[in-house]
Every structure is written in C-alpha cells, then in structure tokens.
GROMACS .gro file of C-alpha atoms in nm:
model
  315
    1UNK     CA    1   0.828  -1.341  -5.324
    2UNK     CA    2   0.548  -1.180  -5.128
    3UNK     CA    3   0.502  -1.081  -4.782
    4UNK     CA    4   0.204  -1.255  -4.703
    5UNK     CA    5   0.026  -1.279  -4.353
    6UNK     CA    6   0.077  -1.633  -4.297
    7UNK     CA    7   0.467  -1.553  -4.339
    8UNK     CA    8   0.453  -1.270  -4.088
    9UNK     CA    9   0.207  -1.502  -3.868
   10UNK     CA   10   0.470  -1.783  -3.839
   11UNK     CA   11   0.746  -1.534  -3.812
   12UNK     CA   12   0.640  -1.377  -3.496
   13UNK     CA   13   0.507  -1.673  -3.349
   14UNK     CA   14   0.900  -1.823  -3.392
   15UNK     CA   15   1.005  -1.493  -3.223
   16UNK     CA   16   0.750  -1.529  -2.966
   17UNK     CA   17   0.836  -1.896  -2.863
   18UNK     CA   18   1.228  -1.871  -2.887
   19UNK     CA   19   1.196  -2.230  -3.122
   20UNK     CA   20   1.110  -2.323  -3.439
   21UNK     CA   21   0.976  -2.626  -3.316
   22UNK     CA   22   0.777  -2.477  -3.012
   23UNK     CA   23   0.621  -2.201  -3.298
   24UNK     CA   24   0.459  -2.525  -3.516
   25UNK     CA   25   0.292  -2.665  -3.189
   26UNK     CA   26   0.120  -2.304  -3.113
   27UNK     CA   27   0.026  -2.287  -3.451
   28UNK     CA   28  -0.230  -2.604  -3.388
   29UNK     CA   29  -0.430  -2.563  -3.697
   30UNK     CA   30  -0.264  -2.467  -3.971
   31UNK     CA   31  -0.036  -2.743  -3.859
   32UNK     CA   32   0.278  -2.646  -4.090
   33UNK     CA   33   0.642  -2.865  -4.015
   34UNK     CA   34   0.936  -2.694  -3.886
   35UNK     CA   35   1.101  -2.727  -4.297
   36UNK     CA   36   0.819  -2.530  -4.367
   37UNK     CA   37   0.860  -2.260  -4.090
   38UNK     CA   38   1.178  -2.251  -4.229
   39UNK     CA   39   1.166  -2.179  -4.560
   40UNK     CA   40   0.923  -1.917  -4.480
   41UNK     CA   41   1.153  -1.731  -4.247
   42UNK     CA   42   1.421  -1.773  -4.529
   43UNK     CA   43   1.169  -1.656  -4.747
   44UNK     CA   44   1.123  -1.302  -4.511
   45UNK     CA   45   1.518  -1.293  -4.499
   46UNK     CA   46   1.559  -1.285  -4.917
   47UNK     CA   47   1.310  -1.048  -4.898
   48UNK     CA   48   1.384  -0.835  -4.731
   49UNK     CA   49   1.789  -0.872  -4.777
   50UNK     CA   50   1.865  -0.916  -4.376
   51UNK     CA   51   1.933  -1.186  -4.118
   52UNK     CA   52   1.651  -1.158  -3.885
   53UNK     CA   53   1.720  -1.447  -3.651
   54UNK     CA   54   1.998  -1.553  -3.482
   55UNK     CA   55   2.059  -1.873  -3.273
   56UNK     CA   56   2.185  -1.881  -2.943
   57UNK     CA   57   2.218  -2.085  -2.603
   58UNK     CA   58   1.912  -1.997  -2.490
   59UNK     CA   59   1.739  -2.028  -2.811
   60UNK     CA   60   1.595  -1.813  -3.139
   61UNK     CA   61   1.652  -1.440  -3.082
   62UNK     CA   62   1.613  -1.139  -3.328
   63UNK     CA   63   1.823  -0.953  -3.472
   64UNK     CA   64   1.797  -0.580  -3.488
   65UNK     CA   65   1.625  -0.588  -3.810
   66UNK     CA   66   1.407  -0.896  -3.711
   67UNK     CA   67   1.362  -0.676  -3.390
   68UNK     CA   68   1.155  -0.433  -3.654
   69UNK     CA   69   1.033  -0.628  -3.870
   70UNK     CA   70   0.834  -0.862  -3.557
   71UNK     CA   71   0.738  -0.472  -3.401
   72UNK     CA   72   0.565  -0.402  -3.757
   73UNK     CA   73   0.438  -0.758  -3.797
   74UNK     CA   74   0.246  -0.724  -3.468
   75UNK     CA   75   0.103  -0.419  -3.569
   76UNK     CA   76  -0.028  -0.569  -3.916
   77UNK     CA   77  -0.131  -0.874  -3.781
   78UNK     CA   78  -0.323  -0.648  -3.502
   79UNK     CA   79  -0.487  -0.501  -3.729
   80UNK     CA   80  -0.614  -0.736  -3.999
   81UNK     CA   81  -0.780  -0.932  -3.677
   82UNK     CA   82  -0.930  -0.623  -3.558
   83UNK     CA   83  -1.056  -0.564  -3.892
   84UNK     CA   84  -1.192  -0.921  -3.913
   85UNK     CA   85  -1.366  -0.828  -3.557
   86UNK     CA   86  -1.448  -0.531  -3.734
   87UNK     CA   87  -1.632  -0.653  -4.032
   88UNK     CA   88  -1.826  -0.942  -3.815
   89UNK     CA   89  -1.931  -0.678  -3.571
   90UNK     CA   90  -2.014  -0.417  -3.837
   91UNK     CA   91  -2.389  -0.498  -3.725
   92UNK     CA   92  -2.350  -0.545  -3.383
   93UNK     CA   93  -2.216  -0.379  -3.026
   94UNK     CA   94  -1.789  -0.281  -2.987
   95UNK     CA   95  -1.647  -0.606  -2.969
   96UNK     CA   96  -1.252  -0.755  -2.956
   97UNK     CA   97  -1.012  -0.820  -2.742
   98UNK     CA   98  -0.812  -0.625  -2.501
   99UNK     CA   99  -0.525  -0.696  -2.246
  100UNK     CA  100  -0.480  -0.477  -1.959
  101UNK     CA  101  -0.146  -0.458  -1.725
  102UNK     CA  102  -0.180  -0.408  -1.349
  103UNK     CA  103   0.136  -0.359  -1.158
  104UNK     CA  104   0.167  -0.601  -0.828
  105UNK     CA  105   0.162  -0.441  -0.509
  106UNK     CA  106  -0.019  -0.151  -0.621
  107UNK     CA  107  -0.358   0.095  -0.602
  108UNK     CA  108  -0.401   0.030  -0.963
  109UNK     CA  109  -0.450  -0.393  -0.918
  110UNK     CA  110  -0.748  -0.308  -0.686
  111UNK     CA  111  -0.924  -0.136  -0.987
  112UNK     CA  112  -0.944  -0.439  -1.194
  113UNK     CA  113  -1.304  -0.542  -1.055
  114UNK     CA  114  -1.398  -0.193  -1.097
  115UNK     CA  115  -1.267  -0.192  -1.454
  116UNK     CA  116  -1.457  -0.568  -1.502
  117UNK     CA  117  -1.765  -0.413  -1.380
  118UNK     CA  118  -1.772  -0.136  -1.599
  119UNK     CA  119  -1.681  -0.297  -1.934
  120UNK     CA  120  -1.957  -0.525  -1.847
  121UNK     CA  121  -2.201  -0.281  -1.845
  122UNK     CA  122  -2.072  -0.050  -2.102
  123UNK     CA  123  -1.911  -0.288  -2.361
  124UNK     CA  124  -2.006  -0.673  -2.293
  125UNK     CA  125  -1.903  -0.765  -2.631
  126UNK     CA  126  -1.548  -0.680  -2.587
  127UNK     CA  127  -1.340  -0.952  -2.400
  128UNK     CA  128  -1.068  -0.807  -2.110
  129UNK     CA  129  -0.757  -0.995  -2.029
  130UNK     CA  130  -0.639  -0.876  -1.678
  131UNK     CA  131  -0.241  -0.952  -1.595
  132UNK     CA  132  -0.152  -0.908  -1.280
  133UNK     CA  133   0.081  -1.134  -1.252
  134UNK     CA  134   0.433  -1.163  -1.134
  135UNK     CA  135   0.742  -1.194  -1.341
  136UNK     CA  136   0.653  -1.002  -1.651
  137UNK     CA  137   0.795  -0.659  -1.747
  138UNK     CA  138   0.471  -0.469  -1.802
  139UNK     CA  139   0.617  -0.207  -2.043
  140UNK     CA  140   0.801  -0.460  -2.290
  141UNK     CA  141   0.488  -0.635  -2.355
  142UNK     CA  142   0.299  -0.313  -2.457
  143UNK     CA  143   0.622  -0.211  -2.639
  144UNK     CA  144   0.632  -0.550  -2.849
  145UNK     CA  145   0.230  -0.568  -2.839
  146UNK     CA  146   0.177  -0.848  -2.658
  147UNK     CA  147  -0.045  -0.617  -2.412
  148UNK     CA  148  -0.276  -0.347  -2.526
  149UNK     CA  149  -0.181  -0.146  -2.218
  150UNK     CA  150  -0.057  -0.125  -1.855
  151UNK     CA  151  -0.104   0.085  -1.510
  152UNK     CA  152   0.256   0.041  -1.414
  153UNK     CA  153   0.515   0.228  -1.146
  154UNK     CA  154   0.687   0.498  -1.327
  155UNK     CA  155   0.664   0.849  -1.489
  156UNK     CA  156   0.988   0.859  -1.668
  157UNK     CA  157   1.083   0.830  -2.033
  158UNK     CA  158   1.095   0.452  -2.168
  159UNK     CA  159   1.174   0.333  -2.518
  160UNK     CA  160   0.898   0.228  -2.677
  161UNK     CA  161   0.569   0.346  -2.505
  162UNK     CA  162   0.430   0.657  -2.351
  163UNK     CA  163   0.348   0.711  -1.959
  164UNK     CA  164   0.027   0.917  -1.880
  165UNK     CA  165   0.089   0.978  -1.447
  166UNK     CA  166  -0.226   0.921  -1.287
  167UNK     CA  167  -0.199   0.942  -0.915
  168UNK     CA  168   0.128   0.908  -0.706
  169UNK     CA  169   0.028   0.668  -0.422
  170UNK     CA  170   0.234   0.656  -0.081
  171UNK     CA  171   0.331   0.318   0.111
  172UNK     CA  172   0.248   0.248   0.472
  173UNK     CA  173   0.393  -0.030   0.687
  174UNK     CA  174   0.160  -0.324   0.718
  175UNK     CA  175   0.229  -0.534   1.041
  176UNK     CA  176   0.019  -0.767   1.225
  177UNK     CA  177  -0.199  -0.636   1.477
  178UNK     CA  178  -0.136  -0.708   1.889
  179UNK     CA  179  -0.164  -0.540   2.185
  180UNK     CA  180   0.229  -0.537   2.216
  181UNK     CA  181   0.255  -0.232   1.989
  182UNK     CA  182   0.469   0.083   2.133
  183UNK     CA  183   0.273   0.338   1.931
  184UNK     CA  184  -0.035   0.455   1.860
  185UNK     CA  185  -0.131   0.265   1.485
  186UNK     CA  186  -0.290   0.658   1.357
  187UNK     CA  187   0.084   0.800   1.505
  188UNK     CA  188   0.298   0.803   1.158
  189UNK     CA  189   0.662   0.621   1.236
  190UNK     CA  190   1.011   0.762   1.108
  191UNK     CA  191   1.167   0.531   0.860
  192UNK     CA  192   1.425   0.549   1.120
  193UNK     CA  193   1.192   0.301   1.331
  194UNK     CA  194   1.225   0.035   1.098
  195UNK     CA  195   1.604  -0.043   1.199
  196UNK     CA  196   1.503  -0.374   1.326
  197UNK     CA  197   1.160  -0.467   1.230
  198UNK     CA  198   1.152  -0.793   1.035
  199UNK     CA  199   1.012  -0.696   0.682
  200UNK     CA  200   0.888  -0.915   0.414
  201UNK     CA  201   0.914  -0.772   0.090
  202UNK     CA  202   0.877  -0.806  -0.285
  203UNK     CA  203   1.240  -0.934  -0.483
  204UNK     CA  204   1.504  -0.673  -0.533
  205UNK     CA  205   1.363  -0.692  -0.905
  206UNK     CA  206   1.019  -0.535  -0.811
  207UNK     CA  207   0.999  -0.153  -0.841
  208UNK     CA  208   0.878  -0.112  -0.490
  209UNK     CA  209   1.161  -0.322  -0.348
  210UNK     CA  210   1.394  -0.075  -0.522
  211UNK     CA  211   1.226   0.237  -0.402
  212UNK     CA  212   1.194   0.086  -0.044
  213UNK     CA  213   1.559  -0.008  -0.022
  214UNK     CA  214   1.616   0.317  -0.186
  215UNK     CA  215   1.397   0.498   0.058
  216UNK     CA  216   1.584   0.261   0.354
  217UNK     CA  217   1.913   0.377   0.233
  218UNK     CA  218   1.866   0.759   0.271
  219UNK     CA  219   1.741   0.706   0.612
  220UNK     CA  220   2.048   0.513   0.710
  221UNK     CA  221   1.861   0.164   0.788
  222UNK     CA  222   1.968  -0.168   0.716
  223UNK     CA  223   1.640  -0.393   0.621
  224UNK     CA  224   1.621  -0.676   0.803
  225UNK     CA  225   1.469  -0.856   0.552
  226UNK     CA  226   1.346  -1.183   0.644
  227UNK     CA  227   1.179  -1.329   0.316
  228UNK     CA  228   1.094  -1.177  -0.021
  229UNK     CA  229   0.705  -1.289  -0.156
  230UNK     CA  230   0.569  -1.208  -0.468
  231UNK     CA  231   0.235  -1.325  -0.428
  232UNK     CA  232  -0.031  -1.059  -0.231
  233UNK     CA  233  -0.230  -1.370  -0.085
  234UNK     CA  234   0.078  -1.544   0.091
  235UNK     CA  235   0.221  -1.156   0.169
  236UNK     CA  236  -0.064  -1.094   0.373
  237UNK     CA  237  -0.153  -1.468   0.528
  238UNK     CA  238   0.234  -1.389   0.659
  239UNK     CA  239   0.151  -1.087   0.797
  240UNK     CA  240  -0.154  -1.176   0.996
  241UNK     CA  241   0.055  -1.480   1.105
  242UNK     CA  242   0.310  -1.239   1.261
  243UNK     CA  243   0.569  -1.369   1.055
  244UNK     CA  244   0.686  -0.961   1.000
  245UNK     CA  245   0.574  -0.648   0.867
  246UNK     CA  246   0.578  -0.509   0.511
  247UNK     CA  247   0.537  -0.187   0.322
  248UNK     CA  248   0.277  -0.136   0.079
  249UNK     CA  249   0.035   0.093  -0.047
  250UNK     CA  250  -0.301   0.127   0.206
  251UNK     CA  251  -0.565   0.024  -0.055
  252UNK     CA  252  -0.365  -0.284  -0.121
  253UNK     CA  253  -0.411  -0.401   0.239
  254UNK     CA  254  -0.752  -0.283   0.268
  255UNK     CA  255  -0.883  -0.486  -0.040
  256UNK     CA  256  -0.701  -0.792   0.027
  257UNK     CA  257  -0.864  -1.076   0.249
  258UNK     CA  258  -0.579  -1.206   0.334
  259UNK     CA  259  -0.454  -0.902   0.530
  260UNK     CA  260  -0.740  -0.905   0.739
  261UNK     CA  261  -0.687  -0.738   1.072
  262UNK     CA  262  -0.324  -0.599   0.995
  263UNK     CA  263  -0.203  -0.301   1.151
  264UNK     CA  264  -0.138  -0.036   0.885
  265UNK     CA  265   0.071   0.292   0.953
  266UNK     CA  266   0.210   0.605   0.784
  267UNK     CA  267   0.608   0.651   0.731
  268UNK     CA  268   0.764   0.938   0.756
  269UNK     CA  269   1.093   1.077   0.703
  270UNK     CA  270   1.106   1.027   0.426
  271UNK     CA  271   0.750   0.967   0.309
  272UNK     CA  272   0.834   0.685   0.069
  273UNK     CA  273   0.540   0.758  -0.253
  274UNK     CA  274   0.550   0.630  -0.588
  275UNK     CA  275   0.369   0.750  -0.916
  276UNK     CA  276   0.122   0.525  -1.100
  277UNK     CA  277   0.127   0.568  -1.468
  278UNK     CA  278  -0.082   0.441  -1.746
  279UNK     CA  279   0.151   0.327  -2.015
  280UNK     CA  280   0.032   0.239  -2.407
  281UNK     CA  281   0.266   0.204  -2.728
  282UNK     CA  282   0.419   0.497  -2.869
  283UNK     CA  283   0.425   0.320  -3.205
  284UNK     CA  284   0.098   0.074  -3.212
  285UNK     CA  285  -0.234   0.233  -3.255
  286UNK     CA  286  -0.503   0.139  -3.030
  287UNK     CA  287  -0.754  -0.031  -3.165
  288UNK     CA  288  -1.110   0.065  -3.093
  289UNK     CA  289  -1.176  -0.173  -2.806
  290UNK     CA  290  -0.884  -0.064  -2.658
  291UNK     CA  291  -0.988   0.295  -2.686
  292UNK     CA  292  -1.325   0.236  -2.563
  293UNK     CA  293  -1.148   0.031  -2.270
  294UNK     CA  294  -0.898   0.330  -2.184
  295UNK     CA  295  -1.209   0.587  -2.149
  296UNK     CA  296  -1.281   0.306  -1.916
  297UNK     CA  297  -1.000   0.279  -1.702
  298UNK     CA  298  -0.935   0.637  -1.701
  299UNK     CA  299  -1.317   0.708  -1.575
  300UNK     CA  300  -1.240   0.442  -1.265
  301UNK     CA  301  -0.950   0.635  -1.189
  302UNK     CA  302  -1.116   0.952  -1.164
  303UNK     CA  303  -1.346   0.809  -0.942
  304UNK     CA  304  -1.115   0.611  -0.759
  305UNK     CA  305  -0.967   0.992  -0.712
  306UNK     CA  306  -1.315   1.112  -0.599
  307UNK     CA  307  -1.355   0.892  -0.316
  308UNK     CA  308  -1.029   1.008  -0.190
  309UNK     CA  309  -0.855   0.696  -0.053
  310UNK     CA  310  -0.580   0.658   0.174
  311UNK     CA  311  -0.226   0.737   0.074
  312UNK     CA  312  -0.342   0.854  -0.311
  313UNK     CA  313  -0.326   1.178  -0.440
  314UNK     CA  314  -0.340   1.348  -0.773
  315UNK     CA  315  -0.038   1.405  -0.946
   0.00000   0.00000   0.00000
C-alpha cells in the first residue's frame, strides 16, 4: 500500500471534523462514503503499523501517533497546494493563501486594516484570512497548521511554535465618561481604587482576564465583576451605556466606535502590561506568501512603534 495524498487528505479532514461522517460532507467533491473513509484510514494504520484514531464520547480523536502523522500530513498537504499555487503563478505576481491570528482585546487586532492595506498594495494576489475571533486557542492552530501565524499574548516557551516579542502593551481602565468623576481622567489611579468599581471583563479563560485578576490579587482587591463579554462591540456599547468600567489596552478603545466618548485612565501600582508576541510553527515552514506576509506585519509593527501610541513600548 501507498501513502497517497488523497489518503492523507481524508485522514486529516476525519481528524479535523471529530467524525467520519462529518469528514465525507467537507469533502463535497470528491464525494467518497464513510466505508470508503474507512478503509483508507485502515489503510494508513497497516501502513504504518499503529492505531491512529481512537473513539470516544465526544467523538474521533488521535492517538499519539495519529497526533504525528496529521502534524506531517498538514505539512505535505501544505505544501503540494502551495506548489500547485506555485506552478500556476510561476508567470505571474506572489499569490496563495495566508491566515493571520489577532489576539482579542489587544494592540495587535487594531493592525489588521493596516496589515489589509498593505498586502493590498504590495501583494494583491495573495488572499489574507484575518481571525480575530473569540474562542479559539491561537497557538494550537499554528501548532497543528490550521493558521499560518498569530500576534498573540505571551513571550514564554510553548510546545509547538516559536514567540518573536514585539511590543509589551499596558492596560488602562476604560469607564464611561460623566461629570461625576473624583479624579482628574490624565491623574493615573492605584489598582487599589478599583475595590468597588463595577468591571466588565473578558471570561476567566482570556489571557487578560488572568493577568487582571492576577494583577487584582497582588493589590489585595476583590473584582466586582459584574458581567464577562467577549465581543469588543458589545464591551464598549456597555461602557458608554454606564453599565461599568473595564480594563484594556488604550489603542483598543481609541479604534473602536463603539467606545466612543469613554473615559480612559492609567493604573498604577502595579502597572498591569502584557507582551505581544508574534507566534509561527516551530516545525512547519512558511510558505512564501506567508513570508512575504510576515515582512508585512512586522513592517506595520515597526511603524505602529514609530508613531509611539499610548500604553506600547518596545520590548
């Protein structure tokens, strides 16, 4: 038996979708029954002499060896489209796809028109999937290569990708605007102060939450927190309603509409900053979109840097 394409394909599509029957609807065209899917990864398990799925309560999970084999298949895969991009293009401008990672709540999601703009100009033949969504762990989908690559919250080691630290940005508290206020909005406030504001915040999943609470904790407060939001448009339309105050990097509520008019001031003891990372595979090569996109991002950053905007500073 060989280890064709169409096996690996199939493979990591049942991987992907967690079903063998979910896998044969997203492959559409090629249209092949769930026997067939089958027998093909039965056909991958002969070959190469271990189980790589197993099936749980929650569905089709792999194994550590179908862990490795889907990491390798991705990469293959990866390439032989790039290299059909490749060969299509060999006349023509850069061209492909490539996924880029923002993390929520932070400088690096107010870069993504920047980023649009430039690849526009620069490379309009490539195609650039911005995620800046909630609910997805940013650095398992560039370790598994689902995502090209990621600015995400971080400088530490993790398994499976490498973290380039490109600014460290601080967080302010954002709170709707009103002539009640005790202090002057330029006066910075100890986190001390925040004892009994009302604060909406991300869920105790989100990095910042942790860091906050963290941050909370070693200035002996309590949050009050009144509602966790993970969306930056209904964050900031609860703001400006005076629903409470949040904490947030500056550029986030200077870009957003939605926090139109907010008050936004600097914390203090402790300073609560976080560092902004850009984070790639440490075991997928780029392909040469993506490295013409990363010259990209990395040139809005510096610039970004040059303007010198509130609360961001080099690393």
């Amino acid at each position: 038996m060989s280890v064709d394409f169409r096996k690996l394909k199939s493979f990591v599509k049942v991987v992907d979708a967690g079903s063998v029957s979910r896998a044969a609807g997203l492959l559409r065209t090629a249209q092949p029954a769930q026997p067939a899917l089958s027998q093909q990864i039965a056909a991958l398990e002969s070959h190469f002499k271990h189980k790589l799925l197993l099936r749980s309560n929650h569905g089709i999970v792999p194994t550590e060896a179908g862990l490795i084999l889907y990491r390798h298949a991705q990469l293959l895969l990866k390439q032989i489209e790039q290299a059909q991009i490749d060969i299509d293009q060999s006349n023509k401008a850069l061209a492909g796809r490539v996924s880029i990672g923002l993390a929520t709540y932070s400088a690096s999601s107010t870069l993504s028109l920047p980023i649009l703009k430039e690849m526009s100009t620069l490379h309009p033949q490539i195609i650039v999937h911005i995620n800046d969504s909630f609910g997805h762990v940013l650095s398992e989908l560039i370790m598994t290569g689902r995502m090209d690559m990621a600015m995400i919250y971080g400088s530490g080691p993790i398994k499976g990708v490498k973290l380039q630290p490109l600014f460290r940005e601080e967080l302010f508290l954002v709170s709707p605007a009103g002539p009640g206020a005790k202090k002057p909005a330029d006066e910075p406030l100890p986190l001390s102060a925040l004892a009994n504001v009302k604060l909406l915040l991300p869920s105790q999943g989100h990095f910042l939450r942790r860091l906050i609470d963290e941050s909370l904790a070693r200035a002996r407060v309590a949050p009050n927190v009144v509602s966790e939001i993970e969306s930056v448009s209904a964050l900031g339309a609860a703001v400006t309603e005076g629903l409470g105050s949040t904490i947030l990097p500056a550029s986030v509520a200077a870009s957003a509409s939605s926090f139109g008019g907010v008050e936004v001031r600097r914390l203090v003891r402790p300073a609560i900053e976080a560092t902004v990372s850009l984070c790639i595979s440490d075991h997928l090569p780029l392909s040469e979109p993506a490295l013409a996109t990363r010259s990209v991002l990395l040139t809005v950053v510096e610039k970004l840097m040059r303007s010198h905007p509130q609360g961001i500073r080099s690393v």
